[in-house]
Amino acid sequence: MKTTFGKQASDFDEFASCYQVLLDSSIGITGESADYFAEVKVRYAALVLGRKFAGSLLDFGCGIGLLSRALAKQFPIAQRDGFDPSVRSIAAIDPELAQSGRFTSDEKDLREEYDAIIVANVLHHVPI
């Protein structure tokens, strides 16, 4: 079993089918959804990268593609890829989004270089 981020990849797999429901319920007290917070992160990325960013972009720890979906709207001409150790999460990504870039659990499938890498809500899984 492959270990990534200090956990077994299967540890992430068990949440793939219910991730958005779990996330929405955990932030429900804010009155907002996971999609709202993804949009906020993407608006910040647009400030940093420029609204017309057209380079290569990696959503590192993309999960089921919540942030990637918002990135696709903001940066439609960018080369967008996603990486997550959870095979089931990658499989749960909307097929249209998944076909728009490289979404994978295998680091070997990624490009050698990216112009920008977005890491959101992931670092707490990475061992020190």
PDB file of C-alpha atoms in Angstrom:
ATOM      1  CA  MET A   1       0.000   0.000   0.000  1.00  0.00           C
ATOM      2  CA  LYS A   2       1.443   3.344  -1.061  1.00  0.00           C
ATOM      3  CA  THR A   3       1.990   5.864   1.712  1.00  0.00           C
ATOM      4  CA  THR A   4       1.490   9.513   0.850  1.00  0.00           C
ATOM      5  CA  PHE A   5       1.201  12.545   3.130  1.00  0.00           C
ATOM      6  CA  GLY A   6       1.946  10.320   6.129  1.00  0.00           C
ATOM      7  CA  LYS A   7      -1.202   8.245   5.574  1.00  0.00           C
ATOM      8  CA  GLN A   8      -2.133   5.268   3.477  1.00  0.00           C
ATOM      9  CA  ALA A   9      -3.761   6.279   0.185  1.00  0.00           C
ATOM     10  CA  SER A  10      -6.692   4.055   1.183  1.00  0.00           C
ATOM     11  CA  ASP A  11      -7.298   6.330   4.197  1.00  0.00           C
ATOM     12  CA  PHE A  12      -8.322   9.030   1.736  1.00  0.00           C
ATOM     13  CA  ASP A  13     -10.237   6.605  -0.506  1.00  0.00           C
ATOM     14  CA  GLU A  14     -12.828   5.899   2.182  1.00  0.00           C
ATOM     15  CA  PHE A  15     -14.042   9.531   2.060  1.00  0.00           C
ATOM     16  CA  ALA A  16     -14.187   9.991  -1.712  1.00  0.00           C
ATOM     17  CA  SER A  17     -17.873   9.167  -2.158  1.00  0.00           C
ATOM     18  CA  CYS A  18     -19.058  11.454   0.637  1.00  0.00           C
ATOM     19  CA  TYR A  19     -16.341  14.109   0.758  1.00  0.00           C
ATOM     20  CA  GLN A  20     -18.416  17.104  -0.341  1.00  0.00           C
ATOM     21  CA  VAL A  21     -21.224  16.225   2.082  1.00  0.00           C
ATOM     22  CA  LEU A  22     -18.731  15.882   4.951  1.00  0.00           C
ATOM     23  CA  LEU A  23     -16.986  19.111   4.021  1.00  0.00           C
ATOM     24  CA  ASP A  24     -20.231  21.063   3.637  1.00  0.00           C
ATOM     25  CA  SER A  25     -21.473  19.811   7.016  1.00  0.00           C
ATOM     26  CA  SER A  26     -18.188  20.678   8.729  1.00  0.00           C
ATOM     27  CA  ILE A  27     -18.320  24.278   7.490  1.00  0.00           C
ATOM     28  CA  GLY A  28     -22.111  24.614   7.699  1.00  0.00           C
ATOM     29  CA  ILE A  29     -21.846  26.940  10.683  1.00  0.00           C
ATOM     30  CA  THR A  30     -20.452  29.581   8.327  1.00  0.00           C
ATOM     31  CA  GLY A  31     -23.614  29.526   6.229  1.00  0.00           C
ATOM     32  CA  GLU A  32     -21.525  28.791   3.136  1.00  0.00           C
ATOM     33  CA  SER A  33     -20.677  25.704   1.103  1.00  0.00           C
ATOM     34  CA  ALA A  34     -17.391  24.169  -0.009  1.00  0.00           C
ATOM     35  CA  ASP A  35     -18.030  25.650  -3.452  1.00  0.00           C
ATOM     36  CA  TYR A  36     -18.121  29.150  -1.951  1.00  0.00           C
ATOM     37  CA  PHE A  37     -14.726  28.672  -0.284  1.00  0.00           C
ATOM     38  CA  ALA A  38     -13.276  27.209  -3.496  1.00  0.00           C
ATOM     39  CA  GLU A  39     -14.402  30.357  -5.329  1.00  0.00           C
ATOM     40  CA  VAL A  40     -12.733  32.556  -2.692  1.00  0.00           C
ATOM     41  CA  LYS A  41      -9.448  30.669  -3.108  1.00  0.00           C
ATOM     42  CA  VAL A  42      -9.662  30.962  -6.878  1.00  0.00           C
ATOM     43  CA  ARG A  43     -10.348  34.704  -6.705  1.00  0.00           C
ATOM     44  CA  TYR A  44      -7.172  35.035  -4.642  1.00  0.00           C
ATOM     45  CA  ALA A  45      -5.253  32.914  -7.176  1.00  0.00           C
ATOM     46  CA  ALA A  46      -6.505  35.266  -9.909  1.00  0.00           C
ATOM     47  CA  LEU A  47      -5.110  38.233  -7.980  1.00  0.00           C
ATOM     48  CA  VAL A  48      -1.718  36.540  -7.699  1.00  0.00           C
ATOM     49  CA  LEU A  49      -1.531  34.946 -11.169  1.00  0.00           C
ATOM     50  CA  GLY A  50      -3.600  37.448 -13.120  1.00  0.00           C
ATOM     51  CA  ARG A  51      -7.133  36.878 -14.358  1.00  0.00           C
ATOM     52  CA  LYS A  52      -5.929  35.808 -17.816  1.00  0.00           C
ATOM     53  CA  PHE A  53      -3.342  33.281 -16.572  1.00  0.00           C
ATOM     54  CA  ALA A  54      -2.678  30.811 -19.377  1.00  0.00           C
ATOM     55  CA  GLY A  55       0.220  28.759 -18.022  1.00  0.00           C
ATOM     56  CA  SER A  56       0.317  25.316 -16.452  1.00  0.00           C
ATOM     57  CA  LEU A  57      -1.372  24.884 -13.096  1.00  0.00           C
ATOM     58  CA  LEU A  58      -1.383  21.969 -10.653  1.00  0.00           C
ATOM     59  CA  ASP A  59      -4.067  21.495  -8.005  1.00  0.00           C
ATOM     60  CA  PHE A  60      -1.983  19.487  -5.531  1.00  0.00           C
ATOM     61  CA  GLY A  61      -4.249  17.412  -3.293  1.00  0.00           C
ATOM     62  CA  CYS A  62      -7.192  17.965  -5.636  1.00  0.00           C
ATOM     63  CA  GLY A  63      -9.452  15.379  -3.993  1.00  0.00           C
ATOM     64  CA  ILE A  64     -12.711  15.082  -5.917  1.00  0.00           C
ATOM     65  CA  GLY A  65     -12.006  18.250  -7.895  1.00  0.00           C
ATOM     66  CA  LEU A  66     -13.882  20.932  -5.941  1.00  0.00           C
ATOM     67  CA  LEU A  67     -11.147  23.543  -6.324  1.00  0.00           C
ATOM     68  CA  SER A  68     -10.227  22.315  -9.817  1.00  0.00           C
ATOM     69  CA  ARG A  69     -13.795  22.962 -10.943  1.00  0.00           C
ATOM     70  CA  ALA A  70     -13.536  26.586  -9.804  1.00  0.00           C
ATOM     71  CA  LEU A  71     -10.055  26.887 -11.371  1.00  0.00           C
ATOM     72  CA  ALA A  72     -11.484  25.718 -14.706  1.00  0.00           C
ATOM     73  CA  LYS A  73     -14.028  28.550 -14.640  1.00  0.00           C
ATOM     74  CA  GLN A  74     -11.465  31.211 -13.710  1.00  0.00           C
ATOM     75  CA  PHE A  75      -8.609  29.994 -15.910  1.00  0.00           C
ATOM     76  CA  PRO A  76     -10.277  28.349 -18.917  1.00  0.00           C
ATOM     77  CA  ILE A  77      -7.189  28.499 -21.152  1.00  0.00           C
ATOM     78  CA  ALA A  78      -4.678  27.386 -18.513  1.00  0.00           C
ATOM     79  CA  GLN A  79      -3.312  23.839 -18.624  1.00  0.00           C
ATOM     80  CA  ARG A  80      -4.916  22.493 -15.441  1.00  0.00           C
ATOM     81  CA  ASP A  81      -3.880  19.233 -13.796  1.00  0.00           C
ATOM     82  CA  GLY A  82      -4.693  17.649 -10.453  1.00  0.00           C
ATOM     83  CA  PHE A  83      -2.897  15.228  -8.164  1.00  0.00           C
ATOM     84  CA  ASP A  84      -4.302  13.305  -5.218  1.00  0.00           C
ATOM     85  CA  PRO A  85      -3.117  10.063  -3.614  1.00  0.00           C
ATOM     86  CA  SER A  86      -6.703   8.802  -3.486  1.00  0.00           C
ATOM     87  CA  VAL A  87      -7.559   6.760  -6.563  1.00  0.00           C
ATOM     88  CA  ARG A  88     -11.241   6.860  -5.614  1.00  0.00           C
ATOM     89  CA  SER A  89     -11.184  10.646  -5.315  1.00  0.00           C
ATOM     90  CA  ILE A  90      -9.641  10.967  -8.772  1.00  0.00           C
ATOM     91  CA  ALA A  91     -12.311   8.586 -10.111  1.00  0.00           C
ATOM     92  CA  ALA A  92     -15.040  10.781  -8.551  1.00  0.00           C
ATOM     93  CA  ILE A  93     -13.973  13.901 -10.466  1.00  0.00           C
ATOM     94  CA  ASP A  94     -16.584  15.083 -12.956  1.00  0.00           C
ATOM     95  CA  PRO A  95     -15.696  13.388 -16.279  1.00  0.00           C
ATOM     96  CA  GLU A  96     -15.736  16.641 -18.244  1.00  0.00           C
ATOM     97  CA  LEU A  97     -13.324  18.241 -15.766  1.00  0.00           C
ATOM     98  CA  ALA A  98     -11.154  15.109 -15.691  1.00  0.00           C
ATOM     99  CA  GLN A  99     -10.798  15.206 -19.481  1.00  0.00           C
ATOM    100  CA  SER A 100      -9.679  18.842 -19.414  1.00  0.00           C
ATOM    101  CA  GLY A 101      -6.275  18.005 -17.911  1.00  0.00           C
ATOM    102  CA  ARG A 102      -4.235  15.315 -16.200  1.00  0.00           C
ATOM    103  CA  PHE A 103      -5.929  14.185 -12.993  1.00  0.00           C
ATOM    104  CA  THR A 104      -3.986  11.379 -11.407  1.00  0.00           C
ATOM    105  CA  SER A 105      -2.817   9.534  -8.315  1.00  0.00           C
ATOM    106  CA  ASP A 106       0.491   8.692  -9.952  1.00  0.00           C
ATOM    107  CA  GLU A 107       3.193  11.361  -9.717  1.00  0.00           C
ATOM    108  CA  LYS A 108       4.765   9.953 -12.889  1.00  0.00           C
ATOM    109  CA  ASP A 109       1.752  11.147 -14.903  1.00  0.00           C
ATOM    110  CA  LEU A 110       2.350  14.788 -13.995  1.00  0.00           C
ATOM    111  CA  ARG A 111       4.305  17.334 -16.003  1.00  0.00           C
ATOM    112  CA  GLU A 112       7.916  17.904 -15.000  1.00  0.00           C
ATOM    113  CA  GLU A 113       7.259  21.597 -14.342  1.00  0.00           C
ATOM    114  CA  TYR A 114       4.312  23.855 -13.535  1.00  0.00           C
ATOM    115  CA  ASP A 115       4.013  27.623 -13.661  1.00  0.00           C
ATOM    116  CA  ALA A 116       1.875  27.536 -10.516  1.00  0.00           C
ATOM    117  CA  ILE A 117       0.926  24.937  -7.923  1.00  0.00           C
ATOM    118  CA  ILE A 118      -2.043  25.469  -5.645  1.00  0.00           C
ATOM    119  CA  VAL A 119      -1.995  23.656  -2.319  1.00  0.00           C
ATOM    120  CA  ALA A 120      -5.229  24.256  -0.403  1.00  0.00           C
ATOM    121  CA  ASN A 121      -6.282  22.368   2.727  1.00  0.00           C
ATOM    122  CA  VAL A 122      -3.556  19.776   2.179  1.00  0.00           C
ATOM    123  CA  LEU A 123      -0.474  20.587   4.230  1.00  0.00           C
ATOM    124  CA  HIS A 124      -1.950  19.226   7.463  1.00  0.00           C
ATOM    125  CA  HIS A 125      -1.690  15.782   5.812  1.00  0.00           C
ATOM    126  CA  VAL A 126       2.026  16.149   5.013  1.00  0.00           C
ATOM    127  CA  PRO A 127       4.363  14.811   7.718  1.00  0.00           C
ATOM    128  CA  ILE A 128       6.955  17.206   9.065  1.00  0.00           C
TER     129      ILE A 128
END
